[in-house]
Structure formats: structure tokens, C-alpha cells
mmCIF file of C-alpha atoms in Angstrom:
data_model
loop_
_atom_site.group_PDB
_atom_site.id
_atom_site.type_symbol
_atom_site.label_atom_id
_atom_site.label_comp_id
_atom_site.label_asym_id
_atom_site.label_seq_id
_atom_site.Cartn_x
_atom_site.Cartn_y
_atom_site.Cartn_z
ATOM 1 C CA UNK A 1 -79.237 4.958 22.992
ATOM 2 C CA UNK A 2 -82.877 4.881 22.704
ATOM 3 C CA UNK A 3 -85.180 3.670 24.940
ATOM 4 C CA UNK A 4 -86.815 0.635 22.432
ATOM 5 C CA UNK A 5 -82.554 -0.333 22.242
ATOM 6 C CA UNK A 6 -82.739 -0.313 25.947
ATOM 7 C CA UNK A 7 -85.657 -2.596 26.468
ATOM 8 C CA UNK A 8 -84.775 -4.362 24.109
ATOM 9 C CA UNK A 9 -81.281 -5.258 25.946
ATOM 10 C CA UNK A 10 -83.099 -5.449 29.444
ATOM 11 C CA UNK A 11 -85.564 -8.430 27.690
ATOM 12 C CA UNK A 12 -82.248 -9.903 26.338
ATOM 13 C CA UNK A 13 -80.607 -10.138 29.518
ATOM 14 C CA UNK A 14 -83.406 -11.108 31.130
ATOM 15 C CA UNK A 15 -83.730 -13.994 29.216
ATOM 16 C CA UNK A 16 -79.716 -15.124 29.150
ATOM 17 C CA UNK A 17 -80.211 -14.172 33.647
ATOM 18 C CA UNK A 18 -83.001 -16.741 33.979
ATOM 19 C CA UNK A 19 -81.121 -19.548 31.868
ATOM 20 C CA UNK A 20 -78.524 -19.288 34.039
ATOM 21 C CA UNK A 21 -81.013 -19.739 36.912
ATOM 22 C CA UNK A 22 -82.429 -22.495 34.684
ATOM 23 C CA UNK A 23 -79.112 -24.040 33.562
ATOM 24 C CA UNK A 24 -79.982 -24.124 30.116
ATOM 25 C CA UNK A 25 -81.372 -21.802 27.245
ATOM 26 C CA UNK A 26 -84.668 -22.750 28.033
ATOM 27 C CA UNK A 27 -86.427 -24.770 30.649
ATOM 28 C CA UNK A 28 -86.761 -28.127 28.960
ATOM 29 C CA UNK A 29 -86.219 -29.445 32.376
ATOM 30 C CA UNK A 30 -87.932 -28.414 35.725
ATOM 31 C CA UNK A 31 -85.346 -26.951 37.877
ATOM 32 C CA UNK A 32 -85.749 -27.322 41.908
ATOM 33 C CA UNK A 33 -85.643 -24.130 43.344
ATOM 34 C CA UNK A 34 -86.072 -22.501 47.114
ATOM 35 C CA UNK A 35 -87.618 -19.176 48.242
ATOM 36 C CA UNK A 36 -84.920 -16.695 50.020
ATOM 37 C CA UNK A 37 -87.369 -15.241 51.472
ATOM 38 C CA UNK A 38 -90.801 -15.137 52.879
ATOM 39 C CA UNK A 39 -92.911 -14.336 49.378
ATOM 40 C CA UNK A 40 -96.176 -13.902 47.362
ATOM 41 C CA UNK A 41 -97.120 -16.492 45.123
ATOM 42 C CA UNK A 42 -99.777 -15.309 42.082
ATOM 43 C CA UNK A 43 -102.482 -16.745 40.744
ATOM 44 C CA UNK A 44 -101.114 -15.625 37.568
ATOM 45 C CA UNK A 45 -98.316 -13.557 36.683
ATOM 46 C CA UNK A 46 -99.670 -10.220 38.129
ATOM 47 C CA UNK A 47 -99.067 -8.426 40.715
ATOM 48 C CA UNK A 48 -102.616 -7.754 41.494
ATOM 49 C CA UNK A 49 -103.732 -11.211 40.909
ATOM 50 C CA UNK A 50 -105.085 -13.137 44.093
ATOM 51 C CA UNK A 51 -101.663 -14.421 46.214
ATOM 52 C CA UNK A 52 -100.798 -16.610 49.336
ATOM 53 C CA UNK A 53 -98.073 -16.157 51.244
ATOM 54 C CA UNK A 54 -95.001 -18.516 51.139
ATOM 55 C CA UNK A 55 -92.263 -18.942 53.894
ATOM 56 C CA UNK A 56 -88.576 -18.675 53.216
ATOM 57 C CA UNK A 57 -87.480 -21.820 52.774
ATOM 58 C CA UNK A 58 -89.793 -23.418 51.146
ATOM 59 C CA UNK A 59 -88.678 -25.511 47.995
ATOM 60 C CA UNK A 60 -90.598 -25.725 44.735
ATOM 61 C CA UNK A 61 -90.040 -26.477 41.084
ATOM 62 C CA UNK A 62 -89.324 -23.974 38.476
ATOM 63 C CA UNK A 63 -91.909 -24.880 35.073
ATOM 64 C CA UNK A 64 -91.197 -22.108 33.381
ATOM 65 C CA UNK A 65 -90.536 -17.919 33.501
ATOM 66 C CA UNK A 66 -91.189 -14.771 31.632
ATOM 67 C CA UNK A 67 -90.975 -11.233 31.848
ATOM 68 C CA UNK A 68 -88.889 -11.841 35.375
ATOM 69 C CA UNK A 69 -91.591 -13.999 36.848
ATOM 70 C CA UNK A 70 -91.366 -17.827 37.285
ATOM 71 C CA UNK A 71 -94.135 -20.175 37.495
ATOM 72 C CA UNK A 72 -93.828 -22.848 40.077
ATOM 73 C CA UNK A 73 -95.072 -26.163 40.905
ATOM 74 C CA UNK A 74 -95.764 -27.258 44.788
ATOM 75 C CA UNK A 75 -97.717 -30.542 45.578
ATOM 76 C CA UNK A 76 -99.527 -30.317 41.962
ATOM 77 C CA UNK A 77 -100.520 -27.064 42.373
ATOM 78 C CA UNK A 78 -99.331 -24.272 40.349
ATOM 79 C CA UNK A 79 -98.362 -20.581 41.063
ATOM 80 C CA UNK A 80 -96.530 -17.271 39.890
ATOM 81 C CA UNK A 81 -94.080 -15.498 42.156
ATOM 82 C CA UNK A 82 -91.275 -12.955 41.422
ATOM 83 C CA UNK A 83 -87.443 -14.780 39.805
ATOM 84 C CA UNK A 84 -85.670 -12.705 42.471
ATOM 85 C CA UNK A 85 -87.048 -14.486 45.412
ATOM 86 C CA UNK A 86 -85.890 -17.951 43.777
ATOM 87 C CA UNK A 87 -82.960 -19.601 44.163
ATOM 88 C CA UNK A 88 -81.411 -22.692 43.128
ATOM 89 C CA UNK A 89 -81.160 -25.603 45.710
ATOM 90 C CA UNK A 90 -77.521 -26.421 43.211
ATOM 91 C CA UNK A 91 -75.694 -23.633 42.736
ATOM 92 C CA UNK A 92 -74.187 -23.269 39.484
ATOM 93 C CA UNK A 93 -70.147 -22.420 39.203
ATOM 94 C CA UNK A 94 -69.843 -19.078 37.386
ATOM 95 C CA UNK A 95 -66.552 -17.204 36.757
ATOM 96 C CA UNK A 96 -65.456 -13.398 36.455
ATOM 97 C CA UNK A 97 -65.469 -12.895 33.076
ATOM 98 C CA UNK A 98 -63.211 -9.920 34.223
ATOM 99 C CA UNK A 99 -62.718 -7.699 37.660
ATOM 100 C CA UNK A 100 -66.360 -7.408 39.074
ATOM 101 C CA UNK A 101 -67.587 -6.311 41.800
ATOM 102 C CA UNK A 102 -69.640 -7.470 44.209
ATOM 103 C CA UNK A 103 -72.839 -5.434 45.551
ATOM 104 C CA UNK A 104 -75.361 -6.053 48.187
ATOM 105 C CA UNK A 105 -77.818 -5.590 47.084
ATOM 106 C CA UNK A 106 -78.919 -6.179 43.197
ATOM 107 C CA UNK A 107 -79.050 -1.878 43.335
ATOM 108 C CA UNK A 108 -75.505 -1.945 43.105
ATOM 109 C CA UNK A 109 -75.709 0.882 45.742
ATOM 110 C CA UNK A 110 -73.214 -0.642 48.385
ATOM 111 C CA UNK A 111 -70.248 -2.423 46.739
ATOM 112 C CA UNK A 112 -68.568 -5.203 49.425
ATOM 113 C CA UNK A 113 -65.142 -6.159 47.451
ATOM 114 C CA UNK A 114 -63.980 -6.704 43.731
ATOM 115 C CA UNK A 115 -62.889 -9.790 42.234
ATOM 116 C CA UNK A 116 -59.626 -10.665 39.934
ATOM 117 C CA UNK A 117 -60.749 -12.214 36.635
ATOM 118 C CA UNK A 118 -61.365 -15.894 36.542
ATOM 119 C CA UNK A 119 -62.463 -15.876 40.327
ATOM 120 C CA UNK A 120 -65.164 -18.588 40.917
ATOM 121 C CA UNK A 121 -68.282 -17.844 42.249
ATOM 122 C CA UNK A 122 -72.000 -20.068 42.644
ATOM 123 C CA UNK A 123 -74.849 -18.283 41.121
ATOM 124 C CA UNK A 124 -77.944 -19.145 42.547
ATOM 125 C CA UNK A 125 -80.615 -16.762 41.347
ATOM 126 C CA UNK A 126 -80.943 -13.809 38.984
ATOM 127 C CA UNK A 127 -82.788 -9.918 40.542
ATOM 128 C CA UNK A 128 -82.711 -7.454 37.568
ATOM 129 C CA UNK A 129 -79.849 -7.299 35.983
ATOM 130 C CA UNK A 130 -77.422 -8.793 38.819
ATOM 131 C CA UNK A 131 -76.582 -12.566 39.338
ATOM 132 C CA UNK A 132 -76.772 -13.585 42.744
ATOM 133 C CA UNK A 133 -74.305 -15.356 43.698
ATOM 134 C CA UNK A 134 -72.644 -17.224 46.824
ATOM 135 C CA UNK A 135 -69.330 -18.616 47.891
ATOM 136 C CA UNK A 136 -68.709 -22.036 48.066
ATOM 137 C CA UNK A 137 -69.496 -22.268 51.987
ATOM 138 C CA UNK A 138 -72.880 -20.404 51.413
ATOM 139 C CA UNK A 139 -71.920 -18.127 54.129
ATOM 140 C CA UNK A 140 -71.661 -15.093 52.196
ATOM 141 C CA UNK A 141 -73.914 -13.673 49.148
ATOM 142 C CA UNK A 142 -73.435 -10.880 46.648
ATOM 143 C CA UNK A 143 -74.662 -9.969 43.447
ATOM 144 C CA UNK A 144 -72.636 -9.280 39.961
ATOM 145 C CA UNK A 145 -73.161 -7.936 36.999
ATOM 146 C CA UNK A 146 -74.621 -10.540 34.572
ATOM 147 C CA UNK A 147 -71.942 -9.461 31.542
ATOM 148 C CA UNK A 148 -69.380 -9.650 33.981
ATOM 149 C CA UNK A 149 -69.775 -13.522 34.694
ATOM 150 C CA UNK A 150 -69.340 -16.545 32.256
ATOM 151 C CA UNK A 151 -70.152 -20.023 32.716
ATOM 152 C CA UNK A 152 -66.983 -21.140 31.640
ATOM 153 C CA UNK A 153 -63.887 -20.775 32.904
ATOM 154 C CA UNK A 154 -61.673 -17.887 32.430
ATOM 155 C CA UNK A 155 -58.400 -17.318 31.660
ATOM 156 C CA UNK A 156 -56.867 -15.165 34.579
ATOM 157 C CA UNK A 157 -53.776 -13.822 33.340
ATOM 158 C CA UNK A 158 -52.037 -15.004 36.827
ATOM 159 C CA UNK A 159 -55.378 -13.851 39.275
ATOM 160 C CA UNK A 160 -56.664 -16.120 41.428
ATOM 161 C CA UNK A 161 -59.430 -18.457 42.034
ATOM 162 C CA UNK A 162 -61.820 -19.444 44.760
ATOM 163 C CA UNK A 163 -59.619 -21.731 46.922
ATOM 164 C CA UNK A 164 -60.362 -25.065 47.818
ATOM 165 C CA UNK A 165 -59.020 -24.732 51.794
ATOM 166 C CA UNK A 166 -56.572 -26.656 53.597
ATOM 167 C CA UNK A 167 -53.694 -24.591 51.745
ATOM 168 C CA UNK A 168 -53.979 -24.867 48.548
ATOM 169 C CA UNK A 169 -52.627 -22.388 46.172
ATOM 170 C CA UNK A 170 -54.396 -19.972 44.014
ATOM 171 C CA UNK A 171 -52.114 -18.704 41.699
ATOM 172 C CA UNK A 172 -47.993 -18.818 41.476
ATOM 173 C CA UNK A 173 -47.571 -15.152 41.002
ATOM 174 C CA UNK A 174 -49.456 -12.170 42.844
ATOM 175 C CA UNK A 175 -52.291 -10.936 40.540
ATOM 176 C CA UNK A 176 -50.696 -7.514 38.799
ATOM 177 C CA UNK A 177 -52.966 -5.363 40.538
ATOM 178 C CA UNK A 178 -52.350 -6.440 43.926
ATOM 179 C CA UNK A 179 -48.577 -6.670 43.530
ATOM 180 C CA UNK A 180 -46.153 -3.971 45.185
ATOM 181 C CA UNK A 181 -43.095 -2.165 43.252
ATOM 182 C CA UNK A 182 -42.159 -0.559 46.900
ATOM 183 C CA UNK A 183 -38.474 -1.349 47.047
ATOM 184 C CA UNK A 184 -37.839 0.948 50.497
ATOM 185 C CA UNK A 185 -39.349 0.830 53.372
ATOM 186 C CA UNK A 186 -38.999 4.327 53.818
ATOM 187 C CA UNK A 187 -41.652 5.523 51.125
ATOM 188 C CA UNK A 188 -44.215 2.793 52.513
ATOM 189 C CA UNK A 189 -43.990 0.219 55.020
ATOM 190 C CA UNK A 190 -46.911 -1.662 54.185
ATOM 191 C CA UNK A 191 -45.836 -1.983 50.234
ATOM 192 C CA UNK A 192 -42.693 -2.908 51.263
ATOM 193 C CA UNK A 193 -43.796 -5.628 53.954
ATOM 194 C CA UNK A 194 -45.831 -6.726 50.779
ATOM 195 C CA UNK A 195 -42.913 -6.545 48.272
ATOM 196 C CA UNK A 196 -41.052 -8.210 50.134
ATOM 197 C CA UNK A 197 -43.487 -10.845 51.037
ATOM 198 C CA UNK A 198 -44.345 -11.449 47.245
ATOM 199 C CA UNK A 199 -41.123 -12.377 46.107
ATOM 200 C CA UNK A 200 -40.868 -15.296 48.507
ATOM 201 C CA UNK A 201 -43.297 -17.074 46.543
ATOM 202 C CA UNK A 202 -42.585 -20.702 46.113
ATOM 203 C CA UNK A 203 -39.828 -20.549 49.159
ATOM 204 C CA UNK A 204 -40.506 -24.221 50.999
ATOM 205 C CA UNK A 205 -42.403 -24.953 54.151
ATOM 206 C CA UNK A 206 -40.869 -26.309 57.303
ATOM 207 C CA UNK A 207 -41.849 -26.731 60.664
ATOM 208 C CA UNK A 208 -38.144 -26.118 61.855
ATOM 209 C CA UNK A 209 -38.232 -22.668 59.545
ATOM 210 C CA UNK A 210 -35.152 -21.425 59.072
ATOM 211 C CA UNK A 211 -35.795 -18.144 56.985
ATOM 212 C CA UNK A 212 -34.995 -16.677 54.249
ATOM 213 C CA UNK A 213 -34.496 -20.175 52.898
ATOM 214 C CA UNK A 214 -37.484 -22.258 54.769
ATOM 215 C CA UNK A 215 -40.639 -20.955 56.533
ATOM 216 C CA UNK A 216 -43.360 -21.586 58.937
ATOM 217 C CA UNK A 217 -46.656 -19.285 59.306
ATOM 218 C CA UNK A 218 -45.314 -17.649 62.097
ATOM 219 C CA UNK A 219 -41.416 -16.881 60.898
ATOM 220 C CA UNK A 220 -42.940 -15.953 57.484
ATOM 221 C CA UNK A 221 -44.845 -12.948 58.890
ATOM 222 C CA UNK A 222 -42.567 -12.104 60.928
ATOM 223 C CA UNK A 223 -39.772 -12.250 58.371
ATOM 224 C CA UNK A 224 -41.575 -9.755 56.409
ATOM 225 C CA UNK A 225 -43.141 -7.316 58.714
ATOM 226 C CA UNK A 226 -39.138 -7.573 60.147
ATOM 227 C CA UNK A 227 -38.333 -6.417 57.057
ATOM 228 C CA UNK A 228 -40.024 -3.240 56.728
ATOM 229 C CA UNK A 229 -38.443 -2.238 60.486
ATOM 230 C CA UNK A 230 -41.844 -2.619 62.411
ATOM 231 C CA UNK A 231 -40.040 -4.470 64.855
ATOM 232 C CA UNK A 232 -40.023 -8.101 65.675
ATOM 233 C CA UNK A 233 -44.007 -9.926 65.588
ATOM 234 C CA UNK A 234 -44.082 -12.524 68.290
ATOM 235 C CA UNK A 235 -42.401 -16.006 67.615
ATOM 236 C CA UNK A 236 -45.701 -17.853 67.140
ATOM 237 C CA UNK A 237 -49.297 -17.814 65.371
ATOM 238 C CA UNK A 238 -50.821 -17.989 68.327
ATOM 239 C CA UNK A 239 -48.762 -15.222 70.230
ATOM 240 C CA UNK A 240 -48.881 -13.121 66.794
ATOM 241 C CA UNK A 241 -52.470 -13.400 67.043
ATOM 242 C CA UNK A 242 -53.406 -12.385 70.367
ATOM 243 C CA UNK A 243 -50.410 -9.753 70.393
ATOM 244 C CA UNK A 244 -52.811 -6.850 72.153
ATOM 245 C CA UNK A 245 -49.873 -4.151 70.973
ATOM 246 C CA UNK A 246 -51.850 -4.354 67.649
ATOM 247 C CA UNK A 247 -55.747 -3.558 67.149
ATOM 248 C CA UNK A 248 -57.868 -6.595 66.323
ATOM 249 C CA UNK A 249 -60.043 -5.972 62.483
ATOM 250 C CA UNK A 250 -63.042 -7.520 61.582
ATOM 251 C CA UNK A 251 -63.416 -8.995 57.903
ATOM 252 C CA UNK A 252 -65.168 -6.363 56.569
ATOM 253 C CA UNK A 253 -62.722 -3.952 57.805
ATOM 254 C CA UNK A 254 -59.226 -5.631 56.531
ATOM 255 C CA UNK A 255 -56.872 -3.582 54.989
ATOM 256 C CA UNK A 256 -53.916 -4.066 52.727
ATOM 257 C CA UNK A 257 -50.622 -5.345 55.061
ATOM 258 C CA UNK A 258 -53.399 -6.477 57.990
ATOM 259 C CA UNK A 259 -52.045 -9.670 59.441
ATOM 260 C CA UNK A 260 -54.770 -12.140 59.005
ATOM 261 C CA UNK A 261 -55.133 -15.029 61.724
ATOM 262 C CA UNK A 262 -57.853 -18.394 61.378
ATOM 263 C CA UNK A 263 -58.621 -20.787 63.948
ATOM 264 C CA UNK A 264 -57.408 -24.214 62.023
ATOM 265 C CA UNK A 265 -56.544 -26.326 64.990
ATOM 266 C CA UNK A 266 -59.472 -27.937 67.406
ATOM 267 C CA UNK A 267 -58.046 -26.083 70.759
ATOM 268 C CA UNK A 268 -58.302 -23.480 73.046
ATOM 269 C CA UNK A 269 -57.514 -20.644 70.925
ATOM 270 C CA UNK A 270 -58.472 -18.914 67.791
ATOM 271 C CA UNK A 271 -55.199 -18.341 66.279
ATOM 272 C CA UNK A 272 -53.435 -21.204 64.289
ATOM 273 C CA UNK A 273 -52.114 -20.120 61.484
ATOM 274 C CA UNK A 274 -51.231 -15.923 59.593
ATOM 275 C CA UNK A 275 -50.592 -14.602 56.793
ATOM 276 C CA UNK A 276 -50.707 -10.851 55.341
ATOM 277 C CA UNK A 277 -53.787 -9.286 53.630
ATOM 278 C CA UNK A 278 -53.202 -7.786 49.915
ATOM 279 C CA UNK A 279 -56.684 -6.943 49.326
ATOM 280 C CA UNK A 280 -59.287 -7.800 46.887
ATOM 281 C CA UNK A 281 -59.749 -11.237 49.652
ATOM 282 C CA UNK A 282 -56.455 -12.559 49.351
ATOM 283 C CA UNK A 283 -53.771 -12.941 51.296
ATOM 284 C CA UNK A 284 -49.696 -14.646 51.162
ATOM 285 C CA UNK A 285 -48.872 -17.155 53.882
ATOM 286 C CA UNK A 286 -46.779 -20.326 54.156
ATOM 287 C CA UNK A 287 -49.112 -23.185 53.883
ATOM 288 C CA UNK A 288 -47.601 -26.502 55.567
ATOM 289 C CA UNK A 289 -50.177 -28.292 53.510
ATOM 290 C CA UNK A 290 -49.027 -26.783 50.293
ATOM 291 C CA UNK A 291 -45.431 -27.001 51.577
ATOM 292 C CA UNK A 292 -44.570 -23.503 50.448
ATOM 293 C CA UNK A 293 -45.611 -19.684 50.433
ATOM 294 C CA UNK A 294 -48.584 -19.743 48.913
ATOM 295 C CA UNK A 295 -51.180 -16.957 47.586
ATOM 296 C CA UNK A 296 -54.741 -17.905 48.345
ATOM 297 C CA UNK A 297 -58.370 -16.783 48.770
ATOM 298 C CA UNK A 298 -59.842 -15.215 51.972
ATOM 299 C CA UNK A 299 -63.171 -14.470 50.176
ATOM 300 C CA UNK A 300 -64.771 -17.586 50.521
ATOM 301 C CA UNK A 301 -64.387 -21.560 51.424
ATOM 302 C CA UNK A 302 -61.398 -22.905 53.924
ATOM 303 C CA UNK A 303 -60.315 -19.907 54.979
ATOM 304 C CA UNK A 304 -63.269 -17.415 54.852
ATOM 305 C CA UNK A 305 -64.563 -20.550 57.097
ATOM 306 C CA UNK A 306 -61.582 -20.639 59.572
ATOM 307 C CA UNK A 307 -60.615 -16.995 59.429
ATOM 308 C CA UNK A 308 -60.497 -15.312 63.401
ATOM 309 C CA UNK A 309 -59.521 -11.861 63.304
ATOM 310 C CA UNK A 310 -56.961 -9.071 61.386
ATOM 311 C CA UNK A 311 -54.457 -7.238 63.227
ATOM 312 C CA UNK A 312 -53.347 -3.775 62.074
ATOM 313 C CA UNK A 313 -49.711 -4.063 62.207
ATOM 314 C CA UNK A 314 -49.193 -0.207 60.547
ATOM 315 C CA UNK A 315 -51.792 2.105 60.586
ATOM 316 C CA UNK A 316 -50.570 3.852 57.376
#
């Protein structure tokens, strides 16, 4: 490919990177933006032009950009600083066009997690040629490929979506990738716990469980951790969670068939409610709100918000 092709795509994607900042194909409208971090803002659109320094925080308007520069209003005066160090003060809902992952930084050196297809995200600034996005809690940030994201909904083909907490369900069926054909628990105990725990999909909640035909959290997990012969979990969440037999895992560091514990309950401990970790940031439990096993999203809103800890029930 040559290299006028090539900036000729980079201009391209520049432009479709800050409508999406901008919300439309062009900035008809001014669009209220905030700096993410402390900044220089130009006299003109240069980066040896005369500049004051900005503090993170600060919101401004968006007139205009080129060239990945925006010009900004504040208090009737007007400036230049660099699109990556704006970001929208109303995130816009973007969706994986299909899997992406999510970097970092907009380098795409470090990759945190990928997502299934149709997984919602809120882009709130463009860097380059990565969207940077947030969940829906604003706790976490990443940045994606721009061709990897639409601003329209996606078909999923059964993968998941950003949750909306308090047990709802992402999806009826386990996204293909993250599903387990382990039938023995002899050639893997984690796929099996998994297989096992996928095909109770849809099996109803109750608070007097009485499994395989009803569930709680608890008797869920325990059900199908039994299952794979790792020996009987503890007969509640909260005993399950602070089990010290089993080491505790941070988010970062979950692994597939990790028992995953959140604080949901206003009390003196930290473990409410389990389920088990598939990877990718999602996870099967049995939701009393939903009033059923459920598949749902760890990666951002309820339960990114409420999550505790991970416990390493098999360490291969």
C-alpha cells in the first residue's frame, strides 16, 4: 500500500474519529467537552504557537477540529489544544462491531481484555486511530480500534452486552467462544465445572434451592465445582467467599473457572453473592433478581461496581 493510500486513510479516519467525538458528521453544533488531563492550549493550531496551561478538569466547548486538533471556546475566548486530551462530558453508546480489544493506551502496546461482538461501550474521545472509550460506571477506560466500533447496535450472534446490574441477563446462551465441549472431568476440571455450569442456563432461582432443579448463588457454585470432584465449596456466599483454602484474585488477574464474589448487601462483609468466571468479563451465576441462571457482564456497570474478590478454586 503506498504511503499517499495510507494518509489518505489516516485523514479519513481522522475525520469519521472526531465525528464520533462530535456526534455528528460535522460540528454544526458546539459540543461540551472536558480536558483528561492537565494540557496546552494554542494560540493557533501549532505546536509552537504561544500556549497556557489548562488543568484537568476543566470543561470547554468544542467549535470546531482539524488535522487532530480542536478549537475550543472558554469564557469567549478561543484556543487550540490537541483532540486526544478532550473528552465528552456525554458519552456516546458505541458497540463492537466485532471481537475488539481493549488497549491502554491508544499504542495498542498493552491489551487489558477482548470483547464479544455487540458489547456496549461509551466513547468519549478519539487519540489517533483508537476510540476512547469507558464503561458505563466511568470507572474503567480503554481504547478500541475505530473500525472495530459502530454506533449502532450490533447483532451478536448470542454474545453479550454491557449489563445493566441488579441481575439482569446478557444473553440466553454462552457466547461460542467462551463455551466448553469438556464432557469429563478427567481431561479438565475447569472446562468441565464450566460445561457443566453452562447447560443450567435458564434453571429457576430459589432461595430454598433445591439443585439440580432450583438454585441459589451459593448451591449453584457449589453444584458445579461439585461436579468436577473438587470437593464440596462451603454452603454459603459468604462462607464461599472468605473460604481461605482457596487464594483470593484481583480483577485483573481472573482466570477462566475463578469463583467470582461482589459485595451486594449493605453489611459487614464483602461477599454476597458468586458466580464462576468464563473469561472475556463474564461470568454464570443464579441471579435472584433475574430468577434464574443467568450469564452476565463483569466488565463494567452493577457488577464491575459490586465485584470483591476471585478465588482460584483449581489452579490448572
Amino acid at each position: 500500500m503506498s504511503q499517499r493510500t495510507l494518509r489518505f486513510i489516516r485523514i479519513a479516519l481522522i475525520v469519521a474519529l472526531a465525528a464520533l467525538l462530535a456526534g455528528t458528521s460535522a460540528l454544526a453544533d458546539s459540543v461540551s467537552v472536558k480536558l483528561n488531563a492537565s494540557a496546552k492550549v494554542y494560540q493557533s493550531a501549532s505546536g509552537s504557537a504561544r500556549y497556557i496551561k489548562a488543568p484537568k478538569g476543566l470543561k470547554v466547548t468544542l467549535k470546531a477540529y482539524a488535522g487532530g486538533w480542536g478549537r475550543i471556546s472558554y469564557k469567549g475566548r478561543t484556543g487550540y489544544i490537541k483532540l486526544k486530551y478532550l473528552d465528552r462530558v456525554k458519552p456516546l453508546k458505541a458497540y463492537a462491531a466485532k471481537s475488539a480489544a481493549v488497549y491502554k493506551d491508544a499504542g495498542g502496546s498493552r491489551k487489558l481484555t477482548t470483547i464479544p461482538a455487540g458489547t456496549l461501550v461509551y466513547a468519549v474521545g478519539v487519540d489517533g486511530s483508537y476510540v476512547r472509550v469507558i464503561n458505563k460506571a466511568g470507572t474503567r477506560k480503554g481504547y478500541i480500534k475505530a473500525d472495530a466500533l459502530s454506533g449502532e447496535p450490533v447483532s451478536s450472534g448470542g454474545a453479550p452486552e454491557d449489563g445493566d446490574g441488579g441481575g439482569s441477563a446478557v444473553a440466553d446462551t454462552v457466547p461460542e467462544s467462551l463455551r466448553s465441549t469438556t464432557t469429563s472431568a478427567s481431561d479438565s476440571r475447569i472446562e468441565y465445572t464450566i460445561y457443566v455450569a453452562q447447560n443450567l442456563i435458564g434453571v429457576p432461582y430459589a432461595s430454598d434451592a433445591n439443585p439440580p432443579k432450583t438454585f441459589d448463588c451459593a448451591k449453584y457454585a457449589n453444584y458445579c465445582y461439585g461436579k468436577a470432584k473438587s470437593g464440596a465449596l462451603k454452603g454459603s456466599s459468604k462462607a464461599q467467599g472468605y473460604d481461605e483454602r482457596y487464594q483470593k484474585i484481583e480483577y485483573d488477574n481472573l482466570k477462566r473457572g475463578d469463583l467470582v464474589c461482589f459485595d451486594t448487601v449493605s453489611d459487614d462483609d464483602l461477599s454476597d453473592h458468586v458466580g464462576i468466571y468464563l473469561g472475556s468479563g463474564y461470568f454464570l451465576h443464579a441471579s435472584s433478581a433475574a430468577k434464574k441462571v443467568i450469564l452476565s457482564s463483569l466488565s463494567s456497570g452493577y457488577y464491575k461496581r459490586t465485584f470483591s474478590w476471585g478465588l482460584r478454586i483449581f489452579e490448572s
